[in-house]
CSV table of C-alpha atoms in Angstrom, one decimal:
chain,number,residue,atom,x,y,z
A,1,MET,CA,-17.1,10.8,-10.1
A,2,LYS,CA,-19.7,12.8,-12.7
A,3,THR,CA,-22.8,12.0,-14.1
A,4,ALA,CA,-23.4,12.7,-18.0
A,5,SER,CA,-24.7,16.0,-16.9
A,6,GLY,CA,-21.3,17.3,-15.3
A,7,THR,CA,-22.5,16.9,-11.9
A,8,SER,CA,-20.1,15.5,-9.5
A,9,VAL,CA,-21.4,12.6,-7.2
A,10,ASN,CA,-19.5,11.4,-4.1
A,11,ILE,CA,-20.3,8.1,-3.6
A,12,THR,CA,-18.7,6.4,-0.5
A,13,LEU,CA,-19.0,2.9,1.5
A,14,GLN,CA,-22.0,3.1,4.2
A,15,ASP,CA,-21.4,2.8,7.5
A,16,THR,CA,-23.8,0.1,9.0
A,17,LYS,CA,-22.2,-0.5,12.5
A,18,ALA,CA,-25.4,1.0,13.8
A,19,GLU,CA,-28.3,-0.7,11.9
A,20,PRO,CA,-30.6,-1.3,12.0
A,21,ALA,CA,-31.4,2.7,13.3
A,22,ASP,CA,-34.7,2.2,14.0
A,23,SER,CA,-34.3,-0.7,17.1
A,24,ALA,CA,-32.2,-1.5,19.8
A,25,LEU,CA,-30.7,-4.2,17.6
A,26,GLY,CA,-28.9,-1.1,16.4
A,27,GLU,CA,-27.0,-0.6,19.8
A,28,ILE,CA,-26.7,-4.7,19.9
A,29,ASN,CA,-24.5,-4.1,16.8
A,30,GLN,CA,-22.7,-1.6,17.8
A,31,LEU,CA,-21.6,-3.2,21.4
A,32,PHE,CA,-20.6,-6.0,19.1
A,33,HIS,CA,-18.6,-4.0,16.9
A,34,SER,CA,-16.9,-2.3,19.8
A,35,GLN,CA,-15.6,-5.3,21.7
A,36,TYR,CA,-14.7,-6.8,18.5
A,37,ALA,CA,-12.6,-3.8,18.2
A,38,LYS,CA,-10.9,-4.1,21.1
A,39,ARG,CA,-10.2,-7.8,20.6
A,40,LYS,CA,-8.6,-6.8,17.2
A,41,GLN,CA,-6.3,-4.7,19.4
A,42,TYR,CA,-5.2,-6.9,21.9
A,43,PHE,CA,-3.9,-9.2,19.2
A,44,ALA,CA,-2.0,-6.1,17.7
A,45,ASN,CA,-0.9,-5.3,21.0
A,46,LYS,CA,0.8,-8.8,21.1
A,47,ILE,CA,2.3,-8.2,18.1
A,48,SER,CA,3.6,-5.0,18.8
A,49,ARG,CA,5.3,-6.5,22.0
A,50,GLY,CA,7.2,-9.3,19.6
A,51,HIS,CA,5.1,-12.5,20.3
A,52,VAL,CA,4.7,-12.4,16.4
A,53,LEU,CA,7.9,-11.9,14.1
A,54,LEU,CA,6.3,-9.7,10.9
A,55,ILE,CA,7.7,-10.1,7.1
A,56,VAL,CA,6.0,-7.4,5.0
A,57,ARG,CA,7.0,-7.0,1.1
A,58,LEU,CA,6.7,-3.9,0.0
A,59,ASP,CA,8.2,-1.4,-2.9
A,60,SER,CA,11.7,-2.9,-3.1
A,61,ARG,CA,12.0,-3.9,0.2
A,62,LEU,CA,11.6,-6.6,2.6
A,63,ILE,CA,10.3,-5.3,6.3
A,64,ALA,CA,11.0,-7.6,9.2
A,65,CYS,CA,9.5,-6.5,12.2
A,66,CYS,CA,9.2,-8.1,15.8
A,67,GLY,CA,8.3,-5.6,18.7
A,68,ASP,CA,10.7,-2.6,18.5
A,69,SER,CA,13.4,-4.3,16.6
A,70,ILE,CA,12.8,-3.6,12.9
A,71,SER,CA,14.7,-4.7,9.9
A,72,GLU,CA,14.6,-3.5,5.8
A,73,TYR,CA,16.1,-5.2,3.1
A,74,THR,CA,16.4,-4.3,-0.2
A,75,VAL,CA,14.8,-6.9,-2.6
A,76,ASN,CA,14.5,-5.1,-5.7
A,77,GLY,CA,18.2,-3.5,-6.1
A,78,PRO,CA,19.9,-1.6,-9.4
A,79,GLY,CA,19.7,-4.7,-11.3
A,80,TYR,CA,16.0,-5.4,-11.0
A,81,HIS,CA,15.3,-2.1,-12.1
A,82,ARG,CA,17.7,-2.1,-15.3
A,83,LEU,CA,15.7,-5.0,-16.4
A,84,LYS,CA,12.1,-3.4,-15.4
A,85,ALA,CA,13.4,-0.3,-17.5
A,86,LEU,CA,14.4,-2.0,-20.0
A,87,SER,CA,10.8,-3.6,-20.5
A,88,HIS,CA,9.1,0.0,-20.3
A,89,SER,CA,11.3,0.8,-23.1
A,90,THR,CA,9.3,-0.9,-25.8
A,91,MET,CA,6.4,0.5,-23.9
A,92,ALA,CA,7.6,3.7,-23.9
A,93,VAL,CA,8.1,3.7,-28.0
A,94,TYR,CA,4.7,2.3,-28.3
A,95,TYR,CA,3.0,5.3,-26.8
A,96,THR,CA,5.2,7.6,-27.8
A,97,LEU,CA,4.8,6.9,-31.4
A,98,LEU,CA,0.8,6.6,-30.8
A,99,GLN,CA,0.5,9.7,-28.8
A,100,THR,CA,3.1,12.2,-30.0
A,101,PRO,CA,3.1,14.0,-33.6
A,102,GLN,CA,6.4,12.1,-35.6
A,103,PRO,CA,8.7,15.0,-35.9
A,104,ASP,CA,8.2,15.7,-31.8
A,105,ALA,CA,8.3,11.5,-31.6
A,106,ALA,CA,11.4,11.1,-33.8
A,107,ALA,CA,13.4,13.3,-31.5
A,108,LEU,CA,12.3,11.8,-28.6
A,109,LEU,CA,13.1,8.0,-29.5
A,110,HIS,CA,16.6,9.2,-31.5
A,111,ASN,CA,17.8,10.1,-27.5
A,112,LEU,CA,16.1,6.6,-26.4
A,113,LEU,CA,17.6,4.4,-29.0
A,114,ALA,CA,20.9,5.9,-28.4
A,115,GLN,CA,20.6,5.1,-24.9
A,116,LEU,CA,19.3,1.7,-25.8
A,117,LYS,CA,22.5,1.0,-27.3
A,118,HIS,CA,24.6,1.2,-24.3
A,119,GLU,CA,22.8,-1.5,-22.9
A,120,ALA,CA,23.3,-3.9,-26.7
A,121,ASN,CA,26.4,-5.3,-24.7
A,122,ASN,CA,24.3,-8.4,-23.8
A,123,ALA,CA,21.9,-10.7,-26.0
A,124,VAL,CA,18.9,-9.3,-24.6
A,125,GLY,CA,19.9,-5.8,-25.2
A,126,GLN,CA,21.3,-6.3,-28.2
A,127,GLN,CA,17.9,-8.2,-29.9
A,128,LEU,CA,16.0,-4.7,-27.7
A,129,PHE,CA,17.9,-2.4,-29.6
A,130,THR,CA,17.9,-4.1,-32.8
A,131,ALA,CA,14.3,-5.0,-33.0
A,132,THR,CA,13.3,-0.8,-31.7
A,133,GLN,CA,16.2,0.4,-34.5
A,134,GLN,CA,14.3,-1.3,-37.1
A,135,LEU,CA,11.0,-0.1,-35.9
A,136,LEU,CA,12.1,3.4,-36.1
A,137,GLY,CA,13.3,3.0,-39.3
A,138,ALA,CA,10.4,1.4,-41.1
A,139,VAL,CA,8.2,4.4,-39.3
A,140,ALA,CA,10.5,7.0,-40.6
A,141,TYR,CA,10.4,5.2,-43.8
A,142,ASP,CA,6.7,5.2,-44.0
A,143,GLY,CA,6.5,8.5,-42.4
A,144,THR,CA,3.5,6.8,-40.6
A,145,LEU,CA,2.7,4.3,-37.6
A,146,ASP,CA,1.3,1.4,-39.1
A,147,HIS,CA,-0.4,-1.4,-36.8
A,148,ARG,CA,1.5,-4.0,-38.9
A,149,LEU,CA,4.7,-2.5,-37.7
A,150,ILE,CA,3.5,-2.7,-34.1
A,151,LEU,CA,2.9,-6.0,-34.1
A,152,GLU,CA,6.3,-6.9,-36.1
A,153,TYR,CA,8.0,-5.2,-33.1
A,154,SER,CA,5.9,-7.1,-30.4
A,155,HIS,CA,6.5,-10.5,-32.4
A,156,GLN,CA,10.4,-9.7,-32.4
A,157,LEU,CA,10.3,-9.0,-28.7
A,158,GLU,CA,8.8,-12.3,-27.3
A,159,PRO,CA,11.8,-13.8,-26.4
A,160,VAL,CA,13.3,-10.5,-25.5
A,161,PHE,CA,10.2,-10.2,-22.7
A,162,ALA,CA,10.9,-13.6,-21.7
A,163,GLN,CA,14.3,-13.5,-21.2
A,164,LEU,CA,13.6,-10.2,-18.7
A,165,MET,CA,11.1,-11.7,-17.1
A,166,LEU,CA,13.2,-14.9,-16.2
A,167,GLN,CA,15.9,-12.9,-15.2
A,168,SER,CA,13.6,-10.2,-13.3
A,169,ALA,CA,12.3,-13.6,-11.3
A,170,VAL,CA,15.9,-15.0,-10.5
A,171,ASP,CA,16.9,-11.6,-9.5
A,172,GLU,CA,14.0,-11.3,-6.7
A,173,THR,CA,13.8,-14.9,-5.9
A,174,THR,CA,17.5,-15.1,-4.9
A,175,GLN,CA,17.3,-11.7,-2.9
A,176,LEU,CA,14.1,-13.3,-1.1
A,177,LEU,CA,15.9,-16.3,-0.1
A,178,LEU,CA,19.4,-14.6,1.1
A,179,HIS,CA,17.1,-11.9,3.2
A,180,LEU,CA,14.7,-14.9,4.8
A,181,ASP,CA,18.0,-16.8,6.0
A,182,LYS,CA,19.0,-13.3,7.6
A,183,ILE,CA,16.0,-12.8,9.2
A,184,THR,CA,15.6,-16.4,10.5
A,185,GLU,CA,19.2,-16.4,11.8
A,186,GLN,CA,18.3,-12.6,13.5
A,187,PHE,CA,15.0,-13.4,14.7
A,188,GLY,CA,15.2,-17.1,15.6
A,189,LYS,CA,11.4,-17.3,15.4
A,190,ALA,CA,9.3,-20.6,14.3
A,191,ILE,CA,7.1,-20.7,10.8
A,192,ALA,CA,4.2,-20.6,13.4
A,193,GLU,CA,5.0,-17.1,15.3
A,194,THR,CA,5.7,-15.9,11.8
A,195,PHE,CA,3.3,-14.1,9.4
A,196,PHE,CA,4.0,-13.1,6.0
A,197,VAL,CA,2.6,-9.7,4.4
A,198,VAL,CA,2.4,-9.0,0.9
A,199,PHE,CA,1.5,-5.5,-0.3
A,200,GLY,CA,0.3,-5.0,-3.8
A,201,GLY,CA,1.7,-2.7,-6.5
A,202,PRO,CA,0.1,0.0,-8.9
A,203,GLN,CA,-1.0,-3.1,-11.0
A,204,ALA,CA,-2.7,-6.1,-9.7
A,205,ARG,CA,0.0,-8.4,-11.1
A,206,TYR,CA,2.5,-7.8,-8.5
A,207,ARG,CA,3.6,-9.6,-5.7
A,208,GLN,CA,2.8,-12.9,-6.7
A,209,LEU,CA,6.3,-14.2,-6.7
A,210,ALA,CA,6.7,-13.0,-3.0
A,211,LYS,CA,3.8,-15.2,-2.1
A,212,LEU,CA,4.7,-18.1,-3.5
A,213,VAL,CA,8.2,-18.1,-2.1
A,214,PHE,CA,6.9,-17.4,1.3
A,215,GLU,CA,4.5,-20.3,0.5
A,216,LYS,CA,7.6,-23.0,-0.4
A,217,TRP,CA,9.6,-21.1,2.3
A,218,CYS,CA,6.7,-22.4,5.2
A,219,GLN,CA,6.4,-26.0,3.7
A,220,GLU,CA,10.1,-26.3,3.9
A,221,SER,CA,10.5,-25.4,7.3
A,222,ALA,CA,11.3,-27.8,10.0
A,223,ASP,CA,8.1,-26.5,12.1
A,224,LEU,CA,4.8,-28.8,12.0
A,225,VAL,CA,2.9,-27.8,9.1
A,226,VAL,CA,1.6,-24.4,8.9
A,227,ASP,CA,-1.4,-23.0,7.3
A,228,THR,CA,-0.3,-21.0,4.9
A,229,SER,CA,-2.9,-19.2,4.1
A,230,HIS,CA,-3.5,-17.9,7.6
A,231,HIS,CA,0.1,-16.9,8.0
A,232,ILE,CA,0.8,-15.7,4.3
A,233,ARG,CA,-1.6,-12.7,3.8
A,234,TYR,CA,-1.8,-10.5,0.5
A,235,TYR,CA,-3.1,-6.9,1.0
A,236,GLU,CA,-3.5,-5.1,-2.4
A,237,HIS,CA,-3.9,-1.4,-0.7
A,238,GLY,CA,-1.6,-1.7,2.2
A,239,THR,CA,1.1,0.9,2.4
A,240,THR,CA,2.9,1.0,6.0
A,241,LEU,CA,3.7,-1.2,8.8
A,242,ASP,CA,0.9,-0.5,10.8
A,243,ASP,CA,-1.4,-1.6,7.6
A,244,ALA,CA,0.3,-5.1,8.0
A,245,ILE,CA,-0.3,-5.1,12.0
A,246,ASN,CA,-3.8,-4.6,11.7
A,247,LEU,CA,-4.2,-6.7,8.8
A,248,ILE,CA,-2.7,-9.7,10.8
A,249,ALA,CA,-4.8,-8.6,14.2
A,250,THR,CA,-7.5,-9.0,12.2
A,251,ALA,CA,-6.9,-12.6,10.6
A,252,LEU,CA,-6.4,-13.4,14.2
A,253,ALA,CA,-9.6,-12.3,15.6
A,254,ASP,CA,-11.2,-13.6,12.9
A,255,ARG,CA,-9.6,-16.8,13.1
A,256,GLU,CA,-10.8,-16.8,17.0
A,257,LEU,CA,-14.1,-16.0,16.3
A,258,ALA,CA,-14.5,-18.2,13.7
A,259,GLN,CA,-13.5,-21.4,15.3
A,260,THR,CA,-15.6,-20.8,18.4
A,261,PHE,CA,-19.1,-19.9,16.4
A,262,LEU,CA,-18.6,-21.3,13.3
A,263,GLY,CA,-17.1,-24.7,13.6
A,264,HIS,CA,-13.8,-23.8,11.5
A,265,ALA,CA,-10.7,-21.4,11.9
A,266,ASP,CA,-10.9,-20.4,8.3
A,267,ALA,CA,-15.1,-19.6,7.9
A,268,LEU,CA,-14.5,-16.1,7.8
A,269,GLU,CA,-11.9,-15.9,5.2
A,270,GLN,CA,-14.7,-15.8,3.0
A,271,ASP,CA,-18.1,-14.4,2.5
A,272,VAL,CA,-20.0,-15.9,5.4
A,273,LEU,CA,-23.0,-15.7,3.7
A,274,GLY,CA,-21.4,-17.5,1.2
A,275,LEU,CA,-21.0,-20.5,3.3
A,276,VAL,CA,-25.1,-21.4,2.5
A,277,ALA,CA,-25.4,-19.4,-1.1
A,278,GLU,CA,-26.2,-22.5,-3.2
A,279,GLN,CA,-28.7,-23.1,-0.8
A,280,ALA,CA,-30.4,-19.6,-0.6
A,281,ILE,CA,-30.3,-19.5,-4.5
A,282,ASP,CA,-32.0,-22.5,-4.8
A,283,ARG,CA,-34.7,-21.5,-2.5
A,284,CYS,CA,-35.2,-18.2,-3.9
A,285,TRP,CA,-35.0,-18.9,-7.7
A,286,PRO,CA,-38.4,-20.6,-8.2
A,287,HIS,CA,-39.8,-17.5,-6.0
A,288,ARG,CA,-38.4,-15.3,-8.7
A,289,LYS,CA,-39.9,-17.3,-11.7
A,290,LYS,CA,-43.6,-17.3,-10.5
A,291,ALA,CA,-43.1,-13.4,-10.0
A,292,ALA,CA,-42.1,-13.0,-13.4
A,293,GLN,CA,-45.2,-15.0,-14.8
């Protein structure tokens, strides 16, 4: 980042594994972290040897990994991406009109409209084409972009977006269930031996559907009741299979540690200090008020 004066400042996460640095406790802290890392590696090795079936949802694919056996399945195929592109076309129209000089915008959007016309062979495509054609005609007539026109355009598109979202969700759910059936048949692992990892995308809104599908899949399995919060994990910034393995190895190590020292398996799924947060705040708040007087 840059300060107001234009000076570059690089602020990064500090490593506190050796703190307190002025005490022998710093060495003890390092010892804990090194031993904890070994335990995580133990669980990572178990995953790599196939003791766990790992199912990872990322980009347009579903990856199933069990030891050396890795299978890839396409979840978001051409049909899904067509629906997504139709949604993006409306935003392309908006941004082009907002940010491009009118003569250039008119040329760009004339081509866009011609392409949309090919999608007008179904109800949703027809609505999208008609609304966009009307908007561009009104802008050309007025010679300027009035915000009122954009509001009218967005209002016309509400049922279009509703249909596009529903069709996209049905398409993805259908593909996920199809591939989960194949994975179950191929690997034969119980749900208790299966972990699901959902990677995020460029926007935080991505991947909630996949998480919900995995949860329902686990709940309807013939296995014993499975703690879905443990077996289904979301990783916003994950990009590789190694990231998924590291995430699950961490979850297994933390669950073991929490059960041993904190009395319940999911205690490390949250900020440890959050467990006593209300008590700490109640004790500290009166002192704050006195200091301010």
